[in-house]
Each structure stands twice: as C-alpha cells, then as structure tokens.
PDB file of C-alpha atoms in Angstrom:
ATOM      1  CA  MET A 827      -3.959 -25.725 -13.256  1.00 85.00           C
ATOM      2  CA  PHE A 828      -0.176 -25.195 -13.219  1.00 92.00           C
ATOM      3  CA  GLU A 829      -0.559 -22.589 -15.918  1.00 93.00           C
ATOM      4  CA  GLN A 830      -3.189 -20.465 -13.517  1.00 93.00           C
ATOM      5  CA  ILE A 831      -0.954 -20.713 -10.585  1.00 94.00           C
ATOM      6  CA  ALA A 832       2.105 -19.550 -12.794  1.00 96.00           C
ATOM      7  CA  ILE A 833      -0.051 -16.629 -14.271  1.00 95.00           C
ATOM      8  CA  GLY A 834      -1.512 -15.796 -10.866  1.00 95.00           C
ATOM      9  CA  SER A 835       1.899 -15.927  -9.133  1.00 96.00           C
ATOM     10  CA  LEU A 836       3.441 -13.674 -11.807  1.00 96.00           C
ATOM     11  CA  MET A 837       0.796 -11.277 -11.277  1.00 96.00           C
ATOM     12  CA  MET A 838       1.161 -11.288  -7.519  1.00 95.00           C
ATOM     13  CA  VAL A 839       4.843 -10.626  -7.816  1.00 96.00           C
ATOM     14  CA  ALA A 840       4.062  -7.592 -10.310  1.00 96.00           C
ATOM     15  CA  SER A 841       1.422  -6.399  -7.570  1.00 94.00           C
ATOM     16  CA  VAL A 842       3.849  -6.434  -4.970  1.00 92.00           C
ATOM     17  CA  ILE A 843       6.489  -4.959  -6.850  1.00 94.00           C
ATOM     18  CA  LEU A 844       4.346  -2.104  -7.594  1.00 93.00           C
ATOM     19  CA  SER A 845       3.409  -1.746  -4.055  1.00 91.00           C
ATOM     20  CA  GLY A 846       7.134  -1.809  -3.168  1.00 91.00           C
ATOM     21  CA  MET A 847       7.502   1.107  -5.608  1.00 93.00           C
ATOM     22  CA  THR A 848       4.680   3.138  -4.082  1.00 91.00           C
ATOM     23  CA  PHE A 849       6.356   2.713  -0.581  1.00 89.00           C
ATOM     24  CA  TRP A 850       9.672   3.925  -2.168  1.00 93.00           C
ATOM     25  CA  LEU A 851       8.271   6.936  -3.723  1.00 93.00           C
ATOM     26  CA  LEU A 852       6.223   7.841  -0.821  1.00 90.00           C
ATOM     27  CA  GLU A 853       8.970   7.480   1.428  1.00 89.00           C
ATOM     28  CA  LEU A 854      11.147   9.381  -1.014  1.00 92.00           C
ATOM     29  CA  ALA A 855       8.562  12.215  -0.880  1.00 92.00           C
ATOM     30  CA  PHE A 856       8.549  12.462   2.877  1.00 89.00           C
ATOM     31  CA  ALA A 857      12.358  12.183   3.232  1.00 89.00           C
ATOM     32  CA  ARG A 858      12.481  15.239   0.871  1.00 94.00           C
ATOM     33  CA  SER A 859       9.933  17.083   2.988  1.00 92.00           C
ATOM     34  CA  THR A 860      11.224  15.973   6.445  1.00 89.00           C
ATOM     35  CA  HIS A 861      12.539  19.607   7.332  1.00 90.00           C
ATOM     36  CA  TRP A 862       8.945  21.059   6.600  1.00 93.00           C
ATOM     37  CA  LEU A 863       7.038  17.984   8.247  1.00 90.00           C
ATOM     38  CA  VAL A 864       8.805  18.161  11.376  1.00 90.00           C
ATOM     39  CA  LYS A 865       8.512  22.063  12.337  1.00 91.00           C
ATOM     40  CA  PRO A 866       5.335  22.985  14.300  1.00 91.00           C
ATOM     41  CA  PRO A 867       2.334  23.405  13.689  1.00 91.00           C
ATOM     42  CA  HIS A 868       1.965  19.636  13.039  1.00 90.00           C
ATOM     43  CA  ARG A 869      -1.708  18.848  12.937  1.00 89.00           C
ATOM     44  CA  LEU A 870      -2.117  20.150   9.257  1.00 90.00           C
ATOM     45  CA  LYS A 871       1.109  18.240   8.350  1.00 91.00           C
ATOM     46  CA  LEU A 872       0.010  15.117   9.712  1.00 90.00           C
ATOM     47  CA  PHE A 873      -3.317  15.650   7.713  1.00 92.00           C
ATOM     48  CA  VAL A 874      -1.115  16.279   4.528  1.00 91.00           C
ATOM     49  CA  VAL A 875       0.681  12.715   5.385  1.00 91.00           C
ATOM     50  CA  VAL A 876      -2.674  10.978   5.573  1.00 91.00           C
ATOM     51  CA  ILE A 877      -4.014  12.320   2.519  1.00 93.00           C
ATOM     52  CA  GLY A 878      -0.628  11.914   0.493  1.00 92.00           C
ATOM     53  CA  THR A 879      -0.345   8.258   1.703  1.00 92.00           C
ATOM     54  CA  ALA A 880      -3.927   7.701   0.955  1.00 93.00           C
ATOM     55  CA  LEU A 881      -3.885   9.023  -2.680  1.00 94.00           C
ATOM     56  CA  GLY A 882      -0.678   6.872  -3.294  1.00 92.00           C
ATOM     57  CA  VAL A 883      -2.426   3.739  -1.765  1.00 91.00           C
ATOM     58  CA  MET A 884      -5.215   4.364  -3.792  1.00 93.00           C
ATOM     59  CA  ALA A 885      -3.224   4.746  -6.979  1.00 93.00           C
ATOM     60  CA  MET A 886      -1.350   1.514  -6.218  1.00 93.00           C
ATOM     61  CA  VAL A 887      -4.652  -0.309  -5.625  1.00 93.00           C
ATOM     62  CA  THR A 888      -6.115   1.119  -8.684  1.00 95.00           C
ATOM     63  CA  LEU A 889      -3.120   0.317 -11.165  1.00 95.00           C
ATOM     64  CA  SER A 890      -2.931  -3.411  -9.430  1.00 95.00           C
ATOM     65  CA  VAL A 891      -6.859  -4.030 -10.239  1.00 96.00           C
ATOM     66  CA  TRP A 892      -6.227  -2.569 -13.869  1.00 96.00           C
ATOM     67  CA  LEU A 893      -3.061  -4.851 -14.356  1.00 96.00           C
ATOM     68  CA  TRP A 894      -5.465  -7.898 -13.403  1.00 96.00           C
ATOM     69  CA  ALA A 895      -8.389  -6.638 -15.326  1.00 97.00           C
ATOM     70  CA  VAL A 896      -6.050  -6.368 -18.633  1.00 97.00           C
ATOM     71  CA  VAL A 897      -4.624  -9.715 -18.096  1.00 96.00           C
ATOM     72  CA  LEU A 898      -7.864 -11.484 -17.581  1.00 96.00           C
ATOM     73  CA  TYR A 899      -9.392  -9.589 -20.653  1.00 96.00           C
ATOM     74  CA  LEU A 900      -6.298 -10.724 -22.820  1.00 96.00           C
ATOM     75  CA  LEU A 901      -6.677 -14.319 -21.603  1.00 95.00           C
ATOM     76  CA  GLY A 902     -10.049 -14.076 -23.258  1.00 94.00           C
ATOM     77  CA  HIS A 903     -11.853 -15.229 -19.872  1.00 91.00           C
ATOM     78  CA  PHE A 904     -14.464 -12.093 -20.427  1.00 94.00           C
ATOM     79  CA  ALA A 905     -16.664 -10.937 -23.452  1.00 93.00           C
ATOM     80  CA  GLY A 906     -15.361  -7.463 -22.680  1.00 95.00           C
ATOM     81  CA  PHE A 907     -13.096  -5.329 -20.695  1.00 97.00           C
ATOM     82  CA  GLU A 908     -15.845  -3.843 -18.495  1.00 96.00           C
ATOM     83  CA  LEU A 909     -16.775  -7.597 -17.215  1.00 95.00           C
ATOM     84  CA  ALA A 910     -13.147  -8.095 -16.700  1.00 96.00           C
ATOM     85  CA  MET A 911     -12.640  -4.917 -14.520  1.00 96.00           C
ATOM     86  CA  TYR A 912     -15.861  -5.544 -12.755  1.00 96.00           C
ATOM     87  CA  PHE A 913     -14.965  -9.141 -11.894  1.00 96.00           C
ATOM     88  CA  THR A 914     -11.650  -7.997 -10.895  1.00 95.00           C
ATOM     89  CA  LEU A 915     -12.758  -5.106  -8.512  1.00 94.00           C
ATOM     90  CA  VAL A 916     -15.422  -7.491  -6.976  1.00 95.00           C
ATOM     91  CA  THR A 917     -12.886 -10.328  -6.456  1.00 94.00           C
ATOM     92  CA  PHE A 918      -9.793  -8.045  -5.404  1.00 92.00           C
ATOM     93  CA  THR A 919     -11.919  -6.377  -2.632  1.00 90.00           C
ATOM     94  CA  THR A 920     -13.066  -9.920  -1.795  1.00 86.00           C
ATOM     95  CA  LEU A 921     -16.602  -8.586  -1.870  1.00 88.00           C
ATOM     96  CA  GLY A 922     -17.477 -11.491  -4.053  1.00 83.00           C
ATOM     97  CA  TYR A 923     -20.954 -11.111  -5.460  1.00 87.00           C
ATOM     98  CA  GLY A 924     -20.583 -13.949  -7.595  1.00 84.00           C
ATOM     99  CA  ASP A 925     -22.656 -12.538 -10.594  1.00 90.00           C
ATOM    100  CA  VAL A 926     -19.663 -12.769 -12.912  1.00 90.00           C
ATOM    101  CA  LEU A 927     -17.529 -15.745 -12.597  1.00 87.00           C
ATOM    102  CA  MET A 928     -14.353 -17.168 -14.212  1.00 88.00           C
ATOM    103  CA  PRO A 929     -14.723 -20.016 -16.519  1.00 88.00           C
ATOM    104  CA  ALA A 930     -14.862 -23.149 -14.339  1.00 89.00           C
ATOM    105  CA  GLU A 931     -11.367 -24.518 -15.532  1.00 90.00           C
ATOM    106  CA  TRP A 932      -9.727 -21.158 -14.506  1.00 91.00           C
ATOM    107  CA  ARG A 933     -11.306 -20.707 -11.150  1.00 91.00           C
ATOM    108  CA  ILE A 934      -8.032 -20.990  -9.347  1.00 93.00           C
ATOM    109  CA  LEU A 935      -6.793 -17.841 -11.144  1.00 92.00           C
ATOM    110  CA  GLY A 936     -10.073 -16.160  -9.779  1.00 92.00           C
ATOM    111  CA  GLY A 937      -9.046 -17.223  -6.194  1.00 92.00           C
ATOM    112  CA  LEU A 938      -5.523 -15.728  -6.567  1.00 94.00           C
ATOM    113  CA  VAL A 939      -6.915 -12.494  -7.656  1.00 95.00           C
ATOM    114  CA  ALA A 940      -8.504 -12.508  -4.108  1.00 94.00           C
ATOM    115  CA  VAL A 941      -5.322 -13.594  -2.374  1.00 94.00           C
ATOM    116  CA  ASN A 942      -3.636 -10.696  -4.160  1.00 95.00           C
ATOM    117  CA  GLY A 943      -6.212  -8.102  -2.881  1.00 94.00           C
ATOM    118  CA  LEU A 944      -5.721  -9.380   0.557  1.00 93.00           C
ATOM    119  CA  VAL A 945      -1.959  -9.062   0.430  1.00 93.00           C
ATOM    120  CA  VAL A 946      -2.437  -5.489  -1.265  1.00 92.00           C
ATOM    121  CA  PHE A 947      -4.906  -4.250   1.400  1.00 91.00           C
ATOM    122  CA  GLY A 948      -2.666  -5.585   4.090  1.00 92.00           C
ATOM    123  CA  LEU A 949       0.277  -3.525   2.700  1.00 90.00           C
ATOM    124  CA  THR A 950      -1.706  -0.411   2.387  1.00 89.00           C
ATOM    125  CA  THR A 951      -2.791  -0.499   5.989  1.00 91.00           C
ATOM    126  CA  ALA A 952       1.039  -1.012   6.893  1.00 90.00           C
ATOM    127  CA  MET A 953       2.023   1.623   4.440  1.00 87.00           C
ATOM    128  CA  MET A 954      -0.251   4.193   5.894  1.00 89.00           C
ATOM    129  CA  VAL A 955       0.337   3.295   9.636  1.00 92.00           C
ATOM    130  CA  GLU A 956       4.172   3.403   9.096  1.00 90.00           C
ATOM    131  CA  ALA A 957       3.988   6.813   7.187  1.00 89.00           C
ATOM    132  CA  LEU A 958       2.230   8.330  10.074  1.00 89.00           C
ATOM    133  CA  ARG A 959       4.115   6.799  12.739  1.00 92.00           C
ATOM    134  CA  HIS A 960       7.528   7.694  11.066  1.00 88.00           C
ATOM    135  CA  VAL A 961       6.530  11.402  10.673  1.00 90.00           C
ATOM    136  CA  ARG A 962       4.842  11.831  14.070  1.00 90.00           C
ATOM    137  CA  ILE A 963       8.342  10.169  15.609  1.00 92.00           C
ATOM    138  CA  ARG A 964      10.366  12.746  13.946  1.00 89.00           C
ATOM    139  CA  GLN A 965       8.157  15.494  15.057  1.00 91.00           C
ATOM    140  CA  ILE A 966       8.360  14.550  18.605  1.00 92.00           C
ATOM    141  CA  GLU A 967      12.263  14.263  18.289  1.00 91.00           C
ATOM    142  CA  PHE A 968      12.380  17.758  16.879  1.00 89.00           C
ATOM    143  CA  LEU A 969      10.231  19.168  19.837  1.00 88.00           C
ATOM    144  CA  LYS A 970      12.725  17.609  22.332  1.00 89.00           C
ATOM    145  CA  GLY A 971      15.540  19.202  20.468  1.00 76.00           C
TER     146      GLY A 971
END
C-alpha cells in the first residue's frame, strides 16, 4: 500500500510540476505578446488567447496521461502499452468504464490516477479563465488610456 501511495504521490507531483511549467510558458508567451494583444481590434486576439491556452492545456493533459501510462506499463500492470494508455485515459478523465482494471493489489494507484486527473482538469480550467481574464483586463486598461 505504501509503495502505491509513494509512486502515486511522485506522479502527482510530476504532473503538477508539468502543469506549472505549462502555466509559466503560456504566461511568458502572453507577456511577450502583450503589446499586440492589448491593441484593438480585440475579438480576434481573444480568440487567439483561447486557442493558444486550449492547445497548451491539451498538451499538458496529454503529457500527464502519457507519463502515467508509461509508469503503469513499466510497473508491469498491463500486458501492453495500449492497455496502460487506455486505462490511464479512462481513469484520468474519471470516465471509468471499468472494462480494464488494475490488479487488485494495486487498485489504490488507480484511484490516485483519478485524483490526479481531477486536479489537472481543475488547473486547466483555472489556466484558461485566468489567461482570458488577464488579457481582457489589459485590453480594457489600454482603452482607458
């Protein structure tokens, strides 16, 4: 049990670090583009912010899922990598079909995959809202002069 908690905790920390790096890179990109983003017209630029943030978020989620799938596969819990990836995707998104399961003695680790998915999806929502809010506030400030 403690081995599962240790592995799961390390994986969640790695996933949160990955999320933090994604936040940082997106913030850096938007900071470098501030001059362009705040000048009118704004609608197309808000669209660019949403698309850019969504692509960053999708990359972050994809990398987190791949990281979990690789670890679960290397631990030998699944016969093939495709099964490890499928289990990770279904569990990470909390879809939970239940057609592919972890071995009973490792089921706590499967629960930690789901917890990590909830955390990552919460962070992605915050990231998308904050990126749009930040740019929109700067645009309004620019218009006020």
